[in-house]
Amino acid sequence: MKFITAFVIALAGFVLLPNGIAAQEQKASTNWLGWMAGCWELNARDGALIISEQWMKPAGGTLIGMSRTVSGGKTVAHEFVRIVTDAEGISYIAKPSSNKDETVFRLSKFSPDELVFENLTHDFPQRIIYRNVSLNAMSARIEGTKNGKLSGTDFPMKRVQCETIAIRLP
């Protein structure tokens, strides 16, 4: 009887653990990415550099997001992003202000709390990583080879209240 009880407890732990084989075999889905929805901000250099991201909740196999980088009180970059489910899996499609063309990064690693997208033919970055740190913290990272050396930048973001503006119509 003790053996059966121990076996059942061990089996339940194996199935329920987030890093167990059963969890790894689950297919990646944009539905798992609700933790990204909302407004996020990195405030650095005493407010002289503010990087903001805003993500809509997953719907129809898609998350839609945008970012803005403000330095010294001026917008220096922006980007429109989609995370989409397609026939090949999940893709991160970025359209930065510095480039007229979209760049597609394919999902290469997935867990409910971490996403790694790659495009090894892109100049920089080749990888985009998002991590769910906590309910109110998210980490974004870009990395890849730059001038023959591995380089990366972390963007630790805090959840912030999304701004709304009331407009009166005549």
PDB file of C-alpha atoms in Angstrom:
ATOM      1  CA  MET A   1       0.000   0.000   0.000  1.00  0.00           C
ATOM      2  CA  LYS A   2       2.848   2.409   0.834  1.00  0.00           C
ATOM      3  CA  PHE A   3       4.389   1.734  -2.600  1.00  0.00           C
ATOM      4  CA  ILE A   4       1.142   2.559  -4.409  1.00  0.00           C
ATOM      5  CA  THR A   5       0.639   5.770  -2.385  1.00  0.00           C
ATOM      6  CA  ALA A   6       4.236   6.862  -3.028  1.00  0.00           C
ATOM      7  CA  PHE A   7       3.877   6.028  -6.728  1.00  0.00           C
ATOM      8  CA  VAL A   8       0.651   8.067  -7.048  1.00  0.00           C
ATOM      9  CA  ILE A   9       2.217  11.058  -5.265  1.00  0.00           C
ATOM     10  CA  ALA A  10       5.336  10.864  -7.442  1.00  0.00           C
ATOM     11  CA  LEU A  11       3.250  10.577 -10.613  1.00  0.00           C
ATOM     12  CA  ALA A  12       1.074  13.550  -9.629  1.00  0.00           C
ATOM     13  CA  GLY A  13       4.182  15.640  -8.922  1.00  0.00           C
ATOM     14  CA  PHE A  14       5.695  14.667 -12.261  1.00  0.00           C
ATOM     15  CA  VAL A  15       2.573  15.658 -14.202  1.00  0.00           C
ATOM     16  CA  LEU A  16       1.947  18.878 -12.289  1.00  0.00           C
ATOM     17  CA  LEU A  17       5.487  20.256 -12.168  1.00  0.00           C
ATOM     18  CA  PRO A  18       5.914  23.115 -14.663  1.00  0.00           C
ATOM     19  CA  ASN A  19       9.219  21.702 -15.930  1.00  0.00           C
ATOM     20  CA  GLY A  20       8.043  18.085 -16.143  1.00  0.00           C
ATOM     21  CA  ILE A  21       7.971  16.231 -19.447  1.00  0.00           C
ATOM     22  CA  ALA A  22       4.181  16.539 -19.627  1.00  0.00           C
ATOM     23  CA  ALA A  23       4.468  20.346 -19.460  1.00  0.00           C
ATOM     24  CA  GLN A  24       7.230  20.413 -22.089  1.00  0.00           C
ATOM     25  CA  GLU A  25       5.133  18.367 -24.507  1.00  0.00           C
ATOM     26  CA  GLN A  26       2.334  20.932 -24.510  1.00  0.00           C
ATOM     27  CA  LYS A  27       2.183  22.876 -27.730  1.00  0.00           C
ATOM     28  CA  ALA A  28       3.084  26.546 -27.669  1.00  0.00           C
ATOM     29  CA  SER A  29       0.034  28.771 -27.868  1.00  0.00           C
ATOM     30  CA  THR A  30      -0.449  32.505 -27.833  1.00  0.00           C
ATOM     31  CA  ASN A  31      -3.275  31.819 -25.354  1.00  0.00           C
ATOM     32  CA  TRP A  32      -0.564  31.152 -22.743  1.00  0.00           C
ATOM     33  CA  LEU A  33       0.783  34.690 -23.151  1.00  0.00           C
ATOM     34  CA  GLY A  34      -1.879  36.632 -21.272  1.00  0.00           C
ATOM     35  CA  TRP A  35       0.814  37.620 -18.764  1.00  0.00           C
ATOM     36  CA  MET A  36       2.272  39.925 -21.440  1.00  0.00           C
ATOM     37  CA  ALA A  37      -0.961  41.910 -21.852  1.00  0.00           C
ATOM     38  CA  GLY A  38      -0.882  45.431 -20.505  1.00  0.00           C
ATOM     39  CA  CYS A  39       1.564  48.297 -20.219  1.00  0.00           C
ATOM     40  CA  TRP A  40       5.222  47.914 -19.259  1.00  0.00           C
ATOM     41  CA  GLU A  41       7.986  50.428 -18.636  1.00  0.00           C
ATOM     42  CA  LEU A  42      11.721  50.641 -18.110  1.00  0.00           C
ATOM     43  CA  ASN A  43      12.643  53.961 -16.526  1.00  0.00           C
ATOM     44  CA  ALA A  44      16.414  54.535 -16.528  1.00  0.00           C
ATOM     45  CA  ARG A  45      18.866  57.365 -15.972  1.00  0.00           C
ATOM     46  CA  ASP A  46      16.474  59.153 -13.588  1.00  0.00           C
ATOM     47  CA  GLY A  47      13.773  59.379 -16.248  1.00  0.00           C
ATOM     48  CA  ALA A  48      16.084  60.517 -19.057  1.00  0.00           C
ATOM     49  CA  LEU A  49      15.446  57.180 -20.819  1.00  0.00           C
ATOM     50  CA  ILE A  50      11.994  55.612 -20.846  1.00  0.00           C
ATOM     51  CA  ILE A  51      11.195  52.468 -22.823  1.00  0.00           C
ATOM     52  CA  SER A  52       7.493  51.603 -22.897  1.00  0.00           C
ATOM     53  CA  GLU A  53       5.752  48.527 -24.304  1.00  0.00           C
ATOM     54  CA  GLN A  54       2.037  47.933 -24.581  1.00  0.00           C
ATOM     55  CA  TRP A  55       0.541  44.544 -25.467  1.00  0.00           C
ATOM     56  CA  MET A  56      -3.067  43.686 -26.234  1.00  0.00           C
ATOM     57  CA  LYS A  57      -4.418  40.460 -24.721  1.00  0.00           C
ATOM     58  CA  PRO A  58      -4.173  37.307 -26.851  1.00  0.00           C
ATOM     59  CA  ALA A  59      -7.113  36.880 -29.220  1.00  0.00           C
ATOM     60  CA  GLY A  60      -7.527  35.010 -32.491  1.00  0.00           C
ATOM     61  CA  GLY A  61      -4.035  33.520 -32.240  1.00  0.00           C
ATOM     62  CA  THR A  62      -2.396  36.960 -32.088  1.00  0.00           C
ATOM     63  CA  LEU A  63      -0.903  39.443 -29.638  1.00  0.00           C
ATOM     64  CA  ILE A  64      -0.367  42.943 -30.935  1.00  0.00           C
ATOM     65  CA  GLY A  65       2.161  45.224 -29.298  1.00  0.00           C
ATOM     66  CA  MET A  66       4.069  48.433 -29.699  1.00  0.00           C
ATOM     67  CA  SER A  67       7.025  50.092 -28.069  1.00  0.00           C
ATOM     68  CA  ARG A  68       8.426  53.576 -27.795  1.00  0.00           C
ATOM     69  CA  THR A  69      11.839  54.743 -26.613  1.00  0.00           C
ATOM     70  CA  VAL A  70      12.057  58.290 -25.274  1.00  0.00           C
ATOM     71  CA  SER A  71      15.499  59.734 -24.548  1.00  0.00           C
ATOM     72  CA  GLY A  72      16.048  63.273 -23.348  1.00  0.00           C
ATOM     73  CA  GLY A  73      12.361  64.042 -23.822  1.00  0.00           C
ATOM     74  CA  LYS A  74      12.317  62.994 -27.500  1.00  0.00           C
ATOM     75  CA  THR A  75      11.056  59.827 -29.160  1.00  0.00           C
ATOM     76  CA  VAL A  76      14.141  58.190 -30.664  1.00  0.00           C
ATOM     77  CA  ALA A  77      12.629  54.851 -31.706  1.00  0.00           C
ATOM     78  CA  HIS A  78       9.353  52.987 -31.954  1.00  0.00           C
ATOM     79  CA  GLU A  79       8.290  49.539 -33.081  1.00  0.00           C
ATOM     80  CA  PHE A  80       5.096  47.714 -33.999  1.00  0.00           C
ATOM     81  CA  VAL A  81       5.070  44.009 -33.116  1.00  0.00           C
ATOM     82  CA  ARG A  82       2.826  41.001 -33.639  1.00  0.00           C
ATOM     83  CA  ILE A  83       3.140  37.575 -32.085  1.00  0.00           C
ATOM     84  CA  VAL A  84       1.113  35.311 -34.338  1.00  0.00           C
ATOM     85  CA  THR A  85       0.202  31.676 -34.672  1.00  0.00           C
ATOM     86  CA  ASP A  86       0.591  30.422 -38.223  1.00  0.00           C
ATOM     87  CA  ALA A  87       0.936  27.078 -40.003  1.00  0.00           C
ATOM     88  CA  GLU A  88       4.570  26.757 -38.872  1.00  0.00           C
ATOM     89  CA  GLY A  89       4.007  27.654 -35.204  1.00  0.00           C
ATOM     90  CA  ILE A  90       4.468  31.018 -33.524  1.00  0.00           C
ATOM     91  CA  SER A  91       6.316  34.014 -34.947  1.00  0.00           C
ATOM     92  CA  TYR A  92       7.375  37.398 -33.588  1.00  0.00           C
ATOM     93  CA  ILE A  93       7.037  39.953 -36.389  1.00  0.00           C
ATOM     94  CA  ALA A  94       8.723  43.306 -35.749  1.00  0.00           C
ATOM     95  CA  LYS A  95       8.484  46.506 -37.737  1.00  0.00           C
ATOM     96  CA  PRO A  96      10.941  48.991 -36.189  1.00  0.00           C
ATOM     97  CA  SER A  97      11.070  52.691 -36.976  1.00  0.00           C
ATOM     98  CA  SER A  98      14.623  52.308 -38.282  1.00  0.00           C
ATOM     99  CA  ASN A  99      13.712  49.779 -40.958  1.00  0.00           C
ATOM    100  CA  LYS A 100      10.924  49.787 -43.536  1.00  0.00           C
ATOM    101  CA  ASP A 101      10.737  45.995 -43.715  1.00  0.00           C
ATOM    102  CA  GLU A 102       9.248  43.643 -41.155  1.00  0.00           C
ATOM    103  CA  THR A 103      11.530  41.031 -39.624  1.00  0.00           C
ATOM    104  CA  VAL A 104      10.205  37.613 -38.625  1.00  0.00           C
ATOM    105  CA  PHE A 105      11.643  35.705 -35.666  1.00  0.00           C
ATOM    106  CA  ARG A 106      10.482  32.099 -35.177  1.00  0.00           C
ATOM    107  CA  LEU A 107       9.730  30.672 -31.738  1.00  0.00           C
ATOM    108  CA  SER A 108      12.658  28.391 -30.812  1.00  0.00           C
ATOM    109  CA  LYS A 109      11.986  27.815 -27.105  1.00  0.00           C
ATOM    110  CA  PHE A 110       8.720  27.955 -25.224  1.00  0.00           C
ATOM    111  CA  SER A 111       7.471  27.620 -21.689  1.00  0.00           C
ATOM    112  CA  PRO A 112       4.510  29.426 -20.153  1.00  0.00           C
ATOM    113  CA  ASP A 113       6.982  31.908 -18.575  1.00  0.00           C
ATOM    114  CA  GLU A 114       9.658  32.211 -21.263  1.00  0.00           C
ATOM    115  CA  LEU A 115       9.694  32.775 -25.009  1.00  0.00           C
ATOM    116  CA  VAL A 116      12.765  32.720 -27.215  1.00  0.00           C
ATOM    117  CA  PHE A 117      12.404  33.877 -30.817  1.00  0.00           C
ATOM    118  CA  GLU A 118      15.254  33.500 -33.334  1.00  0.00           C
ATOM    119  CA  ASN A 119      16.233  34.694 -36.763  1.00  0.00           C
ATOM    120  CA  LEU A 120      19.877  33.720 -37.241  1.00  0.00           C
ATOM    121  CA  THR A 121      20.066  35.480 -40.623  1.00  0.00           C
ATOM    122  CA  HIS A 122      19.122  38.878 -39.158  1.00  0.00           C
ATOM    123  CA  ASP A 123      21.954  41.348 -38.521  1.00  0.00           C
ATOM    124  CA  PHE A 124      21.105  42.187 -34.900  1.00  0.00           C
ATOM    125  CA  PRO A 125      19.449  40.971 -32.817  1.00  0.00           C
ATOM    126  CA  GLN A 126      19.223  37.300 -33.730  1.00  0.00           C
ATOM    127  CA  ARG A 127      17.287  36.412 -30.571  1.00  0.00           C
ATOM    128  CA  ILE A 128      14.452  38.114 -28.700  1.00  0.00           C
ATOM    129  CA  ILE A 129      13.610  36.729 -25.270  1.00  0.00           C
ATOM    130  CA  TYR A 130      10.670  37.516 -22.990  1.00  0.00           C
ATOM    131  CA  ARG A 131      10.448  36.217 -19.416  1.00  0.00           C
ATOM    132  CA  ASN A 132       7.531  36.426 -17.018  1.00  0.00           C
ATOM    133  CA  VAL A 133       9.341  37.394 -13.807  1.00  0.00           C
ATOM    134  CA  SER A 134       6.236  38.044 -11.692  1.00  0.00           C
ATOM    135  CA  LEU A 135       2.758  39.521 -11.976  1.00  0.00           C
ATOM    136  CA  ASN A 136       4.268  43.016 -12.155  1.00  0.00           C
ATOM    137  CA  ALA A 137       7.676  42.357 -13.728  1.00  0.00           C
ATOM    138  CA  MET A 138       8.714  41.206 -17.180  1.00  0.00           C
ATOM    139  CA  SER A 139      12.186  40.919 -18.660  1.00  0.00           C
ATOM    140  CA  ALA A 140      12.904  41.425 -22.337  1.00  0.00           C
ATOM    141  CA  ARG A 141      16.301  40.682 -23.845  1.00  0.00           C
ATOM    142  CA  ILE A 142      17.830  41.067 -27.284  1.00  0.00           C
ATOM    143  CA  GLU A 143      21.019  39.242 -28.168  1.00  0.00           C
ATOM    144  CA  GLY A 144      23.120  38.037 -31.017  1.00  0.00           C
ATOM    145  CA  THR A 145      26.460  38.400 -32.700  1.00  0.00           C
ATOM    146  CA  LYS A 146      27.649  41.937 -33.281  1.00  0.00           C
ATOM    147  CA  ASN A 147      31.056  42.552 -34.886  1.00  0.00           C
ATOM    148  CA  GLY A 148      31.919  38.883 -34.328  1.00  0.00           C
ATOM    149  CA  LYS A 149      31.129  38.978 -30.596  1.00  0.00           C
ATOM    150  CA  LEU A 150      28.098  37.783 -28.662  1.00  0.00           C
ATOM    151  CA  SER A 151      26.260  40.835 -27.379  1.00  0.00           C
ATOM    152  CA  GLY A 152      23.030  41.339 -25.493  1.00  0.00           C
ATOM    153  CA  THR A 153      20.910  43.909 -23.711  1.00  0.00           C
ATOM    154  CA  ASP A 154      18.400  43.303 -20.930  1.00  0.00           C
ATOM    155  CA  PHE A 155      15.267  45.359 -20.463  1.00  0.00           C
ATOM    156  CA  PRO A 156      13.794  44.738 -16.991  1.00  0.00           C
ATOM    157  CA  MET A 157      10.279  46.189 -17.115  1.00  0.00           C
ATOM    158  CA  LYS A 158       7.668  46.933 -14.498  1.00  0.00           C
ATOM    159  CA  ARG A 159       3.941  46.799 -15.093  1.00  0.00           C
ATOM    160  CA  VAL A 160       2.452  50.312 -15.179  1.00  0.00           C
ATOM    161  CA  GLN A 161      -1.073  51.594 -15.503  1.00  0.00           C
ATOM    162  CA  CYS A 162      -2.094  52.043 -19.125  1.00  0.00           C
ATOM    163  CA  GLU A 163      -2.791  55.642 -19.948  1.00  0.00           C
ATOM    164  CA  THR A 164      -6.237  56.684 -21.064  1.00  0.00           C
ATOM    165  CA  ILE A 165      -7.388  60.059 -22.254  1.00  0.00           C
ATOM    166  CA  ALA A 166     -11.013  61.129 -22.213  1.00  0.00           C
ATOM    167  CA  ILE A 167     -12.009  63.036 -25.316  1.00  0.00           C
ATOM    168  CA  ARG A 168     -15.178  65.076 -25.521  1.00  0.00           C
ATOM    169  CA  LEU A 169     -16.832  65.166 -28.873  1.00  0.00           C
ATOM    170  CA  PRO A 170     -18.965  68.153 -29.841  1.00  0.00           C
TER     171      PRO A 170
END
